[in-house]
Amino acid sequence: MEAVVPAVKKALKRVDPVQLHFLENCVACAACESVCPYTPISKLYSPVNKAEELRFMYRKVMTVSGRLLGPLVHAKIPKTEEELEWIREVAYRCTNCWHCYTVCPFGINSGSMISVLRTFVDSIGMTPTILKAFEQFEASGRFMENEGLARVWQQILDKASEAVGGDLPLDKKGAQVLYMPWLAEAMFVPDSVVNTIRILSKIGVDWTMPSKPLAIRPAVGSVTGNLEQKKTVLSAIDSYLKEFGAKTVLLSDGGFPYTDLRFELPGVVGRVPEYRVLHLAEFLVELLRQGKVKFKSGSDKVTWHDPCKLARASGVIPEPRILLREATTEFRELPHHGAESYCCGGGSGMGCMTRELHEAMGQLTGMKFELSERESNFIAKAEEAYLKSIERKMRDVKQSEAEIVVTACPVCVETIQRGASLYGPEVEVLHLATYLVERIEPA
Amino acid sequence: MTVYEFAVYEMLPAAVLGFAAGMVYRIARYLSVYKRTVRPRRRARSIGHSLVHLVKTFAYPIYFSIKEERIMFASGLLGLHILGVIPLLFLFSHHVTWWAYYFPPYAALKRLAIPPSATSAALTVTAPVTPVSGMSGIFVNTIWGPLTVVLNGDVLAIIAIVATVFKVVEKIPKKVVGKVSYVRIGDFVALLLLLFILVTGFMATQHLPSGEIGVYKTVLGLHILGAEVLLILLPFTKFFHFVFGYWYGKLHEWYDLVWTRGV
């Protein structure tokens, strides 16, 4: 328990004027309840209720009234194992989807506060083991020394090479476009990587990609709240891109790696990079507008699920729609879409909270994830919540009457696929690259 | 010294000073945690897009609550804010006169003043108003015309009082049964103080519990005193959203999501 106070102080070091606003100006109207994917499971998981755990600590450490009056003004520092376990539980009932941010009448981003809460959880050594393993593996830069992971990567390269019918232009200096797939994509949505490569080859772009992935999914520290890890990983990527002389960095992952590289990196590394970061959707729209690509239009009943990080947190909203409308005459929106899109429930590490994934990762890496009884219970409960959280998204999918759900984040693909098998409807869930690869061609 | 004299002559400057000091303290706290950071390159969006989304940033929570949280919208936004405290505070005829006394340009809003009742435009304490009078059917001569049926002190005060009571009551089961942590003692203090101000204001306007001048002045004095306490506490309570939190929060959100990220 002696680690608690330093951990609280470390987490609260993240308080800046914006966080201060988040901490101090909530009027407890609970407007955020209605959009959070985890509130339907319990009102105790509402954004405002989860964020209150951070506010307790903040008041105790950073306010005069909190120091003097303590519990009377809801100021306290957790003192028992149960309290710490509860904080971990609420910290891991959030996908950081930011919907609470836009629906709050005061622009309070509870997700951002829960990220600070995760910094606290991380500092007391309670980050879920699997995320901690990813985090440490990624920061070490030695994850490709693992036989299982190296094999996954090699398989991707082989498949892609076979698909394009020749050698891949790996590590080619001076290429116009540097495609950066991550190891997690290769593990969970390998087709997205292979098909992005196929698209790049097919449309004749001068492109390259690193022969080895630079990260598992950068930065895992963004998910766990470990800012040192985040800095280590993003700095290493930035140094590589700078040295490589990259002009356009292309991502197929539309989850948090996109926001990390596009919007967070300058603040973390302390400079505005000279290269630009584009998601595949943005890149293809650019080519479409330049008249360099065209599409064969079909009539699939297709909808687009906006990954929260790509849409609400990054503004890549019109681009996927432009592409899908080119590719099919039967595109339709989900009832909640764009910046108002409902989160699928899998983001910010929640999709990793399954026993199945622990087993699969154990088999793949040869690592044994030894969980205490307490953590096993935590994972079991988190898994139950995660699987329930998907239901709301699936109701939206059902209403759209789409037969294909296209999206761009590996976790969204995985989560909606799970949702379809658990709750229906029967839909195909595809990454954007996979849907477009047969429909796009050079103009 | 009577409560009324204390509220009007002694407490008022202290309340204004207290409010100013509280505001300075709160703003200084924001400055004290300022951190210099490198901002990312903003996503290119047109000025038109940014302006349209400025409006949307403020409107989305309202739109969303109408669509998904109707009870919250009716009690919180509509009852307490739009039809309750905001028009009463700024446009209720007695208040317009009060504001104009201390800040003469405010008199320009006299044309928009909301009368105490639908049937009388009496603005002074010497002309007590009967809510339903022999003049029924003839609206008081204000700029609001038939809207005076709703836009009058009686109706708005009752709406605000009902909404405030609802907001207090709805928190109790959330706290007691639901065991949520975010219902705070301070919320009850703030809402009960607001309720006190609304009820004493309503009573004073209606000359309740009696029209006797001493009783009237005591009730009015309590009303003003309550408002002064609120003014002092404002920077340290949820009422801060009214002068700062709401504006800063939504403008920051717009800057972050729309201006920078192009949402």
Tab-separated table of N, CA and C in Angstrom, chain A residues 76-184:
chain	number	residue	atom	x	y	z
A	76	LYS	N	-10.419	11.541	-1.069
A	76	LYS	CA	-9.788	10.417	-0.382
A	76	LYS	C	-8.754	9.744	-1.281
A	77	ILE	N	-7.873	9.035	-0.629
A	77	ILE	CA	-6.888	8.222	-1.342
A	77	ILE	C	-7.222	6.772	-1.014
A	78	PRO	N	-7.223	5.886	-2.005
A	78	PRO	CA	-7.602	4.505	-1.697
A	78	PRO	C	-6.669	3.875	-0.661
A	79	LYS	N	-7.286	3.121	0.243
A	79	LYS	CA	-6.479	2.573	1.350
A	79	LYS	C	-6.506	1.053	1.419
A	80	THR	N	-7.482	0.446	0.785
A	80	THR	CA	-7.583	-1.012	0.923
A	80	THR	C	-7.409	-1.691	-0.436
A	81	GLU	N	-7.132	-2.998	-0.359
A	81	GLU	CA	-6.997	-3.791	-1.592
A	81	GLU	C	-8.294	-3.739	-2.403
A	82	GLU	N	-9.419	-3.764	-1.688
A	82	GLU	CA	-10.720	-3.755	-2.370
A	82	GLU	C	-10.913	-2.456	-3.147
A	83	GLU	N	-10.505	-1.359	-2.518
A	83	GLU	CA	-10.639	-0.065	-3.195
A	83	GLU	C	-9.769	-0.026	-4.449
A	84	LEU	N	-8.546	-0.567	-4.326
A	84	LEU	CA	-7.648	-0.581	-5.489
A	84	LEU	C	-8.212	-1.479	-6.591
A	85	GLU	N	-8.765	-2.595	-6.173
A	85	GLU	CA	-9.341	-3.520	-7.154
A	85	GLU	C	-10.520	-2.860	-7.881
A	86	TRP	N	-11.298	-2.096	-7.133
A	86	TRP	CA	-12.440	-1.402	-7.743
A	86	TRP	C	-11.956	-0.349	-8.749
A	87	ILE	N	-10.888	0.345	-8.376
A	87	ILE	CA	-10.347	1.367	-9.294
A	87	ILE	C	-9.867	0.698	-10.578
A	88	ARG	N	-9.197	-0.438	-10.432
A	88	ARG	CA	-8.756	-1.141	-11.647
A	88	ARG	C	-9.972	-1.549	-12.476
A	89	GLU	N	-10.994	-2.008	-11.782
A	89	GLU	CA	-12.193	-2.456	-12.513
A	89	GLU	C	-12.790	-1.303	-13.322
A	90	VAL	N	-13.008	-0.164	-12.700
A	90	VAL	CA	-13.627	0.937	-13.457
A	90	VAL	C	-12.679	1.470	-14.533
A	91	ALA	N	-11.376	1.457	-14.236
A	91	ALA	CA	-10.420	1.943	-15.245
A	91	ALA	C	-10.459	1.057	-16.486
A	92	TYR	N	-10.783	-0.218	-16.289
A	92	TYR	CA	-10.882	-1.134	-17.428
A	92	TYR	C	-12.335	-1.469	-17.769
A	93	ARG	N	-13.149	-0.424	-17.734
A	93	ARG	CA	-14.491	-0.499	-18.305
A	93	ARG	C	-14.677	0.744	-19.189
A	94	CYS	N	-13.637	1.056	-19.926
A	94	CYS	CA	-13.649	2.267	-20.749
A	94	CYS	C	-12.865	1.984	-22.023
A	95	THR	N	-13.421	2.401	-23.152
A	95	THR	CA	-12.710	2.197	-24.409
A	95	THR	C	-12.042	3.486	-24.888
A	96	ASN	N	-12.160	4.535	-24.069
A	96	ASN	CA	-11.628	5.833	-24.462
A	96	ASN	C	-12.184	6.262	-25.815
A	97	CYS	N	-13.464	6.034	-26.003
A	97	CYS	CA	-14.080	6.324	-27.309
A	97	CYS	C	-14.398	7.805	-27.483
A	98	TRP	N	-14.380	8.551	-26.385
A	98	TRP	CA	-14.595	10.000	-26.382
A	98	TRP	C	-16.029	10.425	-26.686
A	99	HIS	N	-16.955	9.487	-26.705
A	99	HIS	CA	-18.335	9.913	-26.943
A	99	HIS	C	-18.850	10.727	-25.754
A	100	CYS	N	-18.356	10.366	-24.554
A	100	CYS	CA	-18.749	11.136	-23.359
A	100	CYS	C	-18.275	12.586	-23.481
A	101	TYR	N	-17.176	12.763	-24.181
A	101	TYR	CA	-16.572	14.092	-24.376
A	101	TYR	C	-17.525	14.990	-25.176
A	102	THR	N	-18.048	14.460	-26.289
A	102	THR	CA	-18.862	15.315	-27.167
A	102	THR	C	-20.284	15.491	-26.643
A	103	VAL	N	-20.763	14.523	-25.855
A	103	VAL	CA	-22.139	14.624	-25.384
A	103	VAL	C	-22.202	15.412	-24.065
A	104	CYS	N	-21.068	15.626	-23.447
A	104	CYS	CA	-21.061	16.372	-22.177
A	104	CYS	C	-21.370	17.843	-22.446
A	105	PRO	N	-22.326	18.425	-21.747
A	105	PRO	CA	-22.627	19.840	-21.969
A	105	PRO	C	-21.451	20.757	-21.654
A	106	PHE	N	-20.445	20.226	-20.959
A	106	PHE	CA	-19.301	21.051	-20.568
A	106	PHE	C	-18.003	20.597	-21.218
A	107	GLY	N	-18.119	19.713	-22.208
A	107	GLY	CA	-16.924	19.254	-22.921
A	107	GLY	C	-15.935	18.542	-22.022
A	108	ILE	N	-16.442	17.756	-21.088
A	108	ILE	CA	-15.547	17.016	-20.182
A	108	ILE	C	-15.259	15.645	-20.779
A	109	ASN	N	-13.985	15.357	-20.949
A	109	ASN	CA	-13.582	14.098	-21.548
A	109	ASN	C	-13.274	13.088	-20.439
A	110	SER	N	-14.283	12.340	-20.058
A	110	SER	CA	-14.084	11.367	-18.970
A	110	SER	C	-13.090	10.292	-19.389
A	111	GLY	N	-13.067	9.966	-20.680
A	111	GLY	CA	-12.118	8.965	-21.169
A	111	GLY	C	-10.690	9.388	-20.886
A	112	SER	N	-10.426	10.659	-21.086
A	112	SER	CA	-9.084	11.169	-20.831
A	112	SER	C	-8.753	11.067	-19.339
A	113	MET	N	-9.763	11.271	-18.499
A	113	MET	CA	-9.529	11.150	-17.049
A	113	MET	C	-9.293	9.686	-16.665
A	114	ILE	N	-9.988	8.800	-17.356
A	114	ILE	CA	-9.808	7.380	-17.047
A	114	ILE	C	-8.422	6.922	-17.500
A	115	SER	N	-7.907	7.581	-18.531
A	115	SER	CA	-6.535	7.303	-18.939
A	115	SER	C	-5.568	7.699	-17.812
A	116	VAL	N	-5.865	8.814	-17.141
A	116	VAL	CA	-5.031	9.226	-15.993
A	116	VAL	C	-5.181	8.202	-14.863
A	117	LEU	N	-6.393	7.717	-14.703
A	117	LEU	CA	-6.635	6.695	-13.685
A	117	LEU	C	-5.817	5.437	-13.998
A	118	ARG	N	-5.682	5.140	-15.284
A	118	ARG	CA	-4.870	3.970	-15.662
A	118	ARG	C	-3.389	4.202	-15.360
A	119	THR	N	-2.955	5.466	-15.432
A	119	THR	CA	-1.574	5.760	-15.035
A	119	THR	C	-1.384	5.373	-13.576
A	120	PHE	N	-2.388	5.688	-12.764
A	120	PHE	CA	-2.337	5.309	-11.351
A	120	PHE	C	-2.302	3.781	-11.216
A	121	VAL	N	-3.207	3.112	-11.927
A	121	VAL	CA	-3.282	1.643	-11.853
A	121	VAL	C	-1.939	1.034	-12.274
A	122	ASP	N	-1.350	1.607	-13.313
A	122	ASP	CA	-0.073	1.107	-13.809
A	122	ASP	C	1.029	1.310	-12.773
A	123	SER	N	0.989	2.475	-12.121
A	123	SER	CA	2.056	2.798	-11.160
A	123	SER	C	2.002	1.927	-9.914
A	124	ILE	N	0.833	1.371	-9.613
A	124	ILE	CA	0.794	0.470	-8.445
A	124	ILE	C	0.912	-0.991	-8.887
A	125	GLY	N	1.292	-1.180	-10.147
A	125	GLY	CA	1.562	-2.534	-10.628
A	125	GLY	C	0.332	-3.376	-10.857
A	126	MET	N	-0.805	-2.728	-11.178
A	126	MET	CA	-2.026	-3.513	-11.363
A	126	MET	C	-2.536	-3.537	-12.800
A	127	THR	N	-1.701	-3.092	-13.743
A	127	THR	CA	-2.098	-3.201	-15.156
A	127	THR	C	-2.286	-4.677	-15.494
A	128	PRO	N	-3.357	-5.015	-16.217
A	128	PRO	CA	-3.555	-6.417	-16.570
A	128	PRO	C	-2.291	-7.017	-17.216
A	129	THR	N	-1.975	-8.228	-16.811
A	129	THR	CA	-0.712	-8.853	-17.201
A	129	THR	C	-0.492	-8.869	-18.710
A	130	ILE	N	-1.547	-9.173	-19.452
A	130	ILE	CA	-1.354	-9.300	-20.902
A	130	ILE	C	-0.975	-7.960	-21.532
A	131	LEU	N	-1.608	-6.886	-21.052
A	131	LEU	CA	-1.273	-5.560	-21.597
A	131	LEU	C	0.139	-5.167	-21.160
A	132	LYS	N	0.482	-5.515	-19.931
A	132	LYS	CA	1.823	-5.190	-19.441
A	132	LYS	C	2.874	-5.914	-20.291
A	133	ALA	N	2.558	-7.149	-20.641
A	133	ALA	CA	3.512	-7.923	-21.454
A	133	ALA	C	3.690	-7.263	-22.824
A	134	PHE	N	2.569	-6.875	-23.447
A	134	PHE	CA	2.647	-6.182	-24.745
A	134	PHE	C	3.459	-4.899	-24.616
A	135	GLU	N	3.155	-4.173	-23.549
A	135	GLU	CA	3.792	-2.879	-23.317
A	135	GLU	C	5.312	-3.024	-23.190
A	136	GLN	N	5.722	-3.991	-22.377
A	136	GLN	CA	7.165	-4.164	-22.145
A	136	GLN	C	7.867	-4.714	-23.388
A	137	PHE	N	7.173	-5.626	-24.043
A	137	PHE	CA	7.706	-6.206	-25.274
A	137	PHE	C	7.930	-5.105	-26.322
A	138	GLU	N	6.931	-4.250	-26.442
A	138	GLU	CA	6.994	-3.183	-27.444
A	138	GLU	C	8.114	-2.197	-27.130
A	139	ALA	N	8.208	-1.784	-25.860
A	139	ALA	CA	9.217	-0.791	-25.481
A	139	ALA	C	10.629	-1.352	-25.636
A	140	SER	N	10.773	-2.658	-25.421
A	140	SER	CA	12.109	-3.256	-25.514
A	140	SER	C	12.608	-3.243	-26.964
A	141	GLY	N	11.682	-3.219	-27.912
A	141	GLY	CA	12.060	-3.248	-29.329
A	141	GLY	C	12.554	-4.624	-29.754
A	142	ARG	N	12.426	-5.618	-28.851
A	142	ARG	CA	12.987	-6.938	-29.161
A	142	ARG	C	11.907	-7.991	-29.387
A	143	PHE	N	10.712	-7.514	-29.671
A	143	PHE	CA	9.608	-8.488	-29.797
A	143	PHE	C	9.787	-9.420	-30.992
A	144	MET	N	10.560	-8.980	-31.988
A	144	MET	CA	10.742	-9.854	-33.154
A	144	MET	C	11.742	-10.982	-32.870
A	145	GLU	N	12.347	-10.915	-31.690
A	145	GLU	CA	13.214	-12.039	-31.302
A	145	GLU	C	12.385	-13.236	-30.862
A	146	ASN	N	11.118	-12.968	-30.598
A	146	ASN	CA	10.227	-14.071	-30.226
A	146	ASN	C	9.880	-14.865	-31.478
A	147	GLU	N	10.122	-16.165	-31.377
A	147	GLU	CA	9.951	-17.032	-32.549
A	147	GLU	C	8.536	-16.976	-33.127
A	148	GLY	N	7.547	-17.046	-32.225
A	148	GLY	CA	6.138	-17.059	-32.657
A	148	GLY	C	5.752	-15.775	-33.370
A	149	LEU	N	6.173	-14.663	-32.808
A	149	LEU	CA	5.815	-13.371	-33.404
A	149	LEU	C	6.552	-13.167	-34.729
A	150	ALA	N	7.813	-13.575	-34.759
A	150	ALA	CA	8.589	-13.453	-36.002
A	150	ALA	C	7.931	-14.297	-37.107
A	151	ARG	N	7.412	-15.462	-36.697
A	151	ARG	CA	6.765	-16.339	-37.676
A	151	ARG	C	5.505	-15.682	-38.258
A	152	VAL	N	4.744	-15.046	-37.362
A	152	VAL	CA	3.528	-14.347	-37.819
A	152	VAL	C	3.885	-13.300	-38.868
A	153	TRP	N	4.913	-12.564	-38.590
A	153	TRP	CA	5.316	-11.494	-39.505
A	153	TRP	C	5.783	-12.063	-40.846
A	154	GLN	N	6.585	-13.118	-40.739
A	154	GLN	CA	7.100	-13.717	-41.964
A	154	GLN	C	5.956	-14.261	-42.828
A	155	GLN	N	4.975	-14.837	-42.155
A	155	GLN	CA	3.818	-15.367	-42.900
A	155	GLN	C	3.106	-14.255	-43.668
A	156	ILE	N	3.000	-13.110	-43.017
A	156	ILE	CA	2.355	-11.964	-43.672
A	156	ILE	C	3.145	-11.548	-44.914
A	157	LEU	N	4.448	-11.446	-44.736
A	157	LEU	CA	5.283	-11.034	-45.870
A	157	LEU	C	5.176	-12.047	-47.012
A	158	ASP	N	5.163	-13.327	-46.632
A	158	ASP	CA	5.064	-14.371	-47.665
A	158	ASP	C	3.732	-14.287	-48.410
A	159	LYS	N	2.664	-14.136	-47.625
A	159	LYS	CA	1.331	-14.053	-48.242
A	159	LYS	C	1.229	-12.851	-49.172
A	160	ALA	N	1.741	-11.730	-48.686
A	160	ALA	CA	1.659	-10.500	-49.478
A	160	ALA	C	2.487	-10.638	-50.750
A	161	SER	N	3.654	-11.225	-50.589
A	161	SER	CA	4.542	-11.412	-51.717
A	161	SER	C	3.881	-12.306	-52.780
A	162	GLU	N	3.247	-13.345	-52.279
A	162	GLU	CA	2.548	-14.261	-53.188
A	162	GLU	C	1.378	-13.539	-53.879
A	163	ALA	N	0.680	-12.727	-53.102
A	163	ALA	CA	-0.490	-12.025	-53.649
A	163	ALA	C	-0.113	-11.021	-54.733
A	164	VAL	N	1.026	-10.372	-54.566
A	164	VAL	CA	1.421	-9.384	-55.585
A	164	VAL	C	2.307	-10.012	-56.667
A	165	GLY	N	2.644	-11.253	-56.445
A	165	GLY	CA	3.402	-11.970	-57.469
A	165	GLY	C	4.829	-11.506	-57.610
A	166	GLY	N	5.488	-11.214	-56.531
A	166	GLY	CA	6.899	-10.811	-56.604
A	166	GLY	C	7.404	-10.342	-55.261
A	167	ASP	N	8.649	-9.871	-55.245
A	167	ASP	CA	9.216	-9.389	-53.985
A	167	ASP	C	8.571	-8.076	-53.565
A	168	LEU	N	8.488	-7.909	-52.258
A	168	LEU	CA	7.940	-6.647	-51.745
A	168	LEU	C	9.053	-5.604	-51.689
A	169	PRO	N	8.741	-4.348	-51.950
A	169	PRO	CA	9.779	-3.301	-51.898
A	169	PRO	C	10.083	-2.894	-50.455
A	170	LEU	N	10.733	-3.789	-49.715
A	170	LEU	CA	10.978	-3.513	-48.297
A	170	LEU	C	12.132	-2.540	-48.099
A	171	ASP	N	11.988	-1.661	-47.124
A	171	ASP	CA	13.043	-0.704	-46.719
A	171	ASP	C	13.625	0.066	-47.905
A	172	LYS	N	12.776	0.412	-48.845
A	172	LYS	CA	13.283	1.096	-50.051
A	172	LYS	C	13.396	2.604	-49.797
A	173	LYS	N	14.602	3.067	-49.725
A	173	LYS	CA	14.832	4.494	-49.455
A	173	LYS	C	14.290	5.346	-50.602
A	174	GLY	N	13.753	6.500	-50.239
A	174	GLY	CA	13.307	7.437	-51.266
A	174	GLY	C	11.906	7.176	-51.794
A	175	ALA	N	11.256	6.110	-51.307
A	175	ALA	CA	9.887	5.838	-51.789
A	175	ALA	C	8.957	6.959	-51.332
A	176	GLN	N	7.935	7.207	-52.155
A	176	GLN	CA	7.001	8.290	-51.844
A	176	GLN	C	6.154	7.975	-50.613
A	177	VAL	N	5.777	6.708	-50.499
A	177	VAL	CA	4.869	6.320	-49.426
A	177	VAL	C	5.508	5.217	-48.579
A	178	LEU	N	5.498	5.453	-47.281
A	178	LEU	CA	6.013	4.432	-46.373
A	178	LEU	C	4.830	3.830	-45.618
A	179	TYR	N	4.523	2.589	-45.959
A	179	TYR	CA	3.413	1.905	-45.287
A	179	TYR	C	3.925	1.312	-43.974
A	180	MET	N	3.181	1.570	-42.899
A	180	MET	CA	3.615	1.106	-41.572
A	180	MET	C	2.556	0.189	-40.959
A	181	PRO	N	2.635	-1.099	-41.254
A	181	PRO	CA	1.735	-2.016	-40.553
A	181	PRO	C	2.332	-2.402	-39.204
A	182	TRP	N	1.472	-2.728	-38.269
A	182	TRP	CA	1.949	-3.101	-36.931
A	182	TRP	C	1.797	-4.608	-36.746
A	183	LEU	N	2.543	-5.100	-35.777
A	183	LEU	CA	2.502	-6.540	-35.525
A	183	LEU	C	1.091	-7.007	-35.119
A	184	ALA	N	0.390	-6.186	-34.367
A	184	ALA	CA	-0.962	-6.579	-33.926
A	184	ALA	C	-1.886	-6.778	-35.124
